[in-house]
Coordinates of C-alpha atoms in Angstrom, one line a residue:
M133 CA -0.4 0.0 0.4
T134 CA 1.2 3.3 -1.0
L135 CA 1.0 6.7 1.1
A136 CA 1.4 8.6 -1.2
G137 CA -1.8 11.0 -1.4
E138 CA -3.4 9.4 1.3
P139 CA -5.5 10.7 4.2
A140 CA -4.9 10.9 7.4
L141 CA -4.7 12.0 11.0
A142 CA -1.6 12.9 13.6
S143 CA -2.2 10.9 16.7
W144 CA -1.4 14.2 17.9
S145 CA 0.2 15.0 22.0
G146 CA 1.9 18.4 20.9
G147 CA 5.5 16.7 21.9
K148 CA 8.7 16.5 19.4
D149 CA 8.1 12.8 18.5
S150 CA 4.2 13.0 17.0
C151 CA 5.1 16.3 15.6
L152 CA 8.6 14.6 13.9
A153 CA 6.1 11.3 13.1
L154 CA 4.1 13.6 10.8
W155 CA 6.5 15.8 9.4
R156 CA 8.4 12.1 8.5
A157 CA 4.6 11.0 7.0
V158 CA 4.3 14.6 4.6
R159 CA 7.9 14.1 3.3
L160 CA 6.2 10.5 2.3
G161 CA 3.4 12.4 0.7
V162 CA 1.0 11.6 3.2
K163 CA -1.7 13.9 3.6
P164 CA -2.2 15.5 7.2
V165 CA -6.0 16.4 7.7
L166 CA -6.3 16.1 11.3
L167 CA -4.2 16.2 14.7
L168 CA -5.8 14.4 17.3
T169 CA -5.4 14.3 21.1
M170 CA -6.5 12.4 24.8
C171 CA -7.1 14.8 27.3
H172 CA -8.1 13.8 30.6
E173 CA -11.7 13.9 31.5
S174 CA -12.0 17.1 33.0
G175 CA -11.4 18.4 29.4
E176 CA -8.4 20.5 31.1
R177 CA -5.4 19.0 29.8
S178 CA -3.9 16.9 27.0
R179 CA -3.6 13.3 28.5
S180 CA 0.5 13.1 27.6
H181 CA 1.6 16.3 28.0
G182 CA -0.4 18.6 30.4
V183 CA -0.5 21.1 27.8
R184 CA -4.2 23.6 27.9
P185 CA -6.3 22.7 24.7
E186 CA -5.7 26.3 24.3
V187 CA -1.8 25.9 23.5
L188 CA -3.2 22.9 21.6
A189 CA -5.6 25.1 19.3
M190 CA -2.3 27.3 18.4
Q191 CA -0.5 24.3 17.6
A192 CA -3.5 23.2 15.4
A193 CA -3.8 26.8 13.9
A194 CA -0.4 27.4 12.8
L195 CA -0.5 23.6 11.2
G196 CA -3.1 24.3 9.1
L197 CA -4.8 21.5 10.1
P198 CA -8.3 20.8 12.1
Q199 CA -8.7 19.3 15.7
R200 CA -10.3 17.1 17.9
L201 CA -10.3 16.2 21.5
G202 CA -11.4 12.9 23.1
R203 CA -11.7 13.3 26.8
A204 CA -11.0 9.9 28.8
S205 CA -10.3 8.3 32.1
W206 CA -7.9 6.0 31.8
G207 CA -10.7 3.2 32.4
D208 CA -11.8 3.9 29.2
Y209 CA -9.1 5.8 27.0
R210 CA -9.2 2.4 24.2
E211 CA -13.0 3.4 24.0
V212 CA -13.2 6.6 23.7
F213 CA -10.0 6.6 21.3
V214 CA -11.2 4.0 19.0
E215 CA -14.4 6.1 19.0
A216 CA -12.8 8.6 17.4
L217 CA -10.7 6.6 15.1
R218 CA -13.8 5.5 13.9
R219 CA -15.6 8.8 13.2
A220 CA -12.4 9.9 11.6
A221 CA -12.6 6.5 9.2
D222 CA -16.7 8.1 8.6
D223 CA -15.0 11.6 7.4
G224 CA -12.0 9.8 4.6
V225 CA -9.0 9.6 6.8
R226 CA -7.9 6.4 5.7
L227 CA -4.1 6.3 8.1
A228 CA -3.5 7.1 11.8
V229 CA 0.4 8.4 12.6
F230 CA 2.2 7.9 15.2
G231 CA 5.0 9.4 17.1
D232 CA 6.4 5.7 18.7
I233 CA 10.1 4.7 18.6
D234 CA 10.9 0.8 19.4
L235 CA 8.2 0.1 22.8
D236 CA 7.0 -3.0 21.4
A237 CA 3.3 -3.4 23.4
H238 CA 2.7 1.2 22.4
R239 CA 2.8 -0.4 18.3
E240 CA 0.8 -3.0 19.1
W241 CA -1.9 -1.8 21.0
E242 CA -1.9 0.8 18.2
E243 CA -2.6 -1.8 15.0
Q244 CA -5.1 -3.0 17.2
V245 CA -7.1 0.0 18.1
C246 CA -6.4 1.6 14.1
A247 CA -7.6 -2.0 12.5
E248 CA -10.7 -2.0 15.3
A249 CA -11.2 1.5 13.2
G250 CA -10.7 0.2 9.6
L251 CA -7.6 2.5 9.9
R252 CA -3.4 1.8 9.0
A253 CA -1.7 2.2 11.6
V254 CA 1.8 4.4 10.2
L255 CA 4.6 4.3 12.3
P256 CA 7.4 7.0 10.5
L257 CA 9.8 6.6 13.9
W258 CA 9.5 3.3 13.9
Q259 CA 13.5 1.0 15.4
Q260 CA 15.2 5.0 14.5
Q261 CA 17.9 5.3 16.6
R262 CA 16.7 7.9 19.7
A263 CA 19.9 10.3 19.5
D264 CA 18.8 10.9 15.6
L265 CA 15.7 11.5 15.8
A266 CA 16.3 13.7 18.3
R267 CA 19.1 15.3 16.3
E268 CA 17.2 15.5 12.8
F269 CA 14.3 16.9 15.0
V270 CA 16.4 20.0 15.5
A271 CA 17.9 20.3 12.5
A272 CA 14.8 19.9 10.2
G273 CA 14.1 23.4 11.9
F274 CA 11.5 22.2 14.4
V275 CA 12.0 24.6 18.1
A276 CA 10.3 22.9 21.4
R277 CA 10.5 23.8 25.2
I278 CA 11.0 21.0 27.6
V279 CA 6.8 21.6 29.8
M280 CA 7.2 18.4 32.1
V281 CA 10.1 16.2 34.2
N282 CA 9.4 12.8 36.1
T283 CA 12.9 13.7 38.7
A284 CA 12.6 9.7 39.3
L285 CA 14.2 9.5 36.0
A286 CA 15.4 13.0 34.9
D287 CA 16.8 16.4 36.4
E288 CA 14.5 19.4 37.2
K289 CA 17.2 20.9 35.6
W290 CA 15.8 20.4 32.0
L291 CA 12.6 21.7 32.7
G292 CA 11.5 24.7 30.5
R293 CA 14.6 24.7 28.7
V294 CA 15.1 24.7 24.8
F295 CA 15.1 21.2 23.8
D296 CA 18.3 22.5 20.7
A297 CA 21.2 20.3 19.8
A298 CA 23.2 21.6 22.7
L299 CA 20.6 19.7 25.1
I300 CA 20.7 16.9 23.3
E301 CA 25.0 16.4 23.7
E302 CA 23.7 17.3 27.1
M303 CA 21.7 14.4 27.7
L304 CA 24.3 11.9 26.2
A305 CA 26.7 12.9 28.4
E306 CA 24.8 12.7 31.2
G307 CA 22.9 9.3 30.1
V308 CA 19.4 11.0 29.9
D309 CA 17.5 9.8 26.5
P310 CA 17.1 12.7 24.5
C311 CA 13.7 11.0 22.9
G312 CA 12.6 10.5 26.4
E313 CA 11.1 7.0 25.3
A314 CA 10.2 5.9 29.5
G315 CA 8.6 9.2 30.6
E316 CA 11.9 11.0 31.4
F317 CA 10.0 14.4 30.3
H318 CA 8.1 15.9 28.0
A319 CA 8.5 18.3 25.4
L320 CA 6.2 21.3 23.6
V321 CA 6.3 22.5 20.0
V322 CA 6.1 26.0 19.3
D323 CA 8.1 26.3 16.2
G324 CA 9.2 24.2 12.6
P325 CA 8.4 23.6 9.0
L326 CA 5.4 22.5 9.4
F327 CA 4.6 25.8 11.2
N328 CA 2.9 28.8 9.9
R329 CA 4.2 30.6 12.3
P330 CA 5.7 30.5 15.9
L331 CA 3.5 30.5 19.0
A332 CA 3.1 32.9 21.0
L333 CA 3.5 31.6 24.1
R334 CA 4.6 33.0 27.9
D335 CA 5.6 30.9 30.9
G336 CA 3.2 30.4 33.7
E337 CA 3.5 28.4 37.5
V338 CA 5.8 25.6 37.7
A339 CA 4.0 22.7 39.2
K340 CA 4.8 20.1 41.3
L341 CA 2.2 17.1 41.0
G342 CA 4.4 14.1 42.7
E343 CA 7.6 12.9 40.9
Y344 CA 5.9 15.2 38.1
R345 CA 7.4 18.9 37.7
A346 CA 5.4 20.6 35.3
L347 CA 6.1 24.2 33.2
D348 CA 2.3 25.6 32.7
L349 CA 2.8 27.0 29.0
L350 CA 0.8 30.3 28.3
P351 CA -1.1 32.0 25.5
A352 CA 0.9 35.7 25.4

């Protein structure tokens, strides 16, 4: 099956991996038509990165793509996600692009839920070297900020930093995975070649959520 011209949704966290996956998919000829982001059941924050819906809306506007937000607890996450995929399939979407790199359980889950909805899962970053992907993201011209750190796995000093070439090398020197695949940190993309303009954001408060530290980025 060729990917060129196929309408696709991006499973969009707002972070660097989902962004790089979308970037690679576009370069393969995929036609992105929708961003799908899962939020807490309250709808106040994204489920994975803790991003405000208004900031996600700014990303969607800068990408020139419509966005759908699903609300779910962990208990009904799969059900809500599959229903969102089915709605997209009904609207003509054929592919779902994911940013996972090498966690087999994640790929299996994504392929299963896509199959239930009649879509094909596409993982453009699959089994690539993590450090190489981080460098590719920066070299392509994307800009991101670290908005969440799990202090059990990484130092709080990374919070708020711009995700650039120097930071990647610092992380590697200290034994930190620059893709954060174990949940060490999450980043928010604020500009890049897919964006028609950079996001105008300001720093809010830093929240302490157990072992996590989260920087609240707000519309400027």
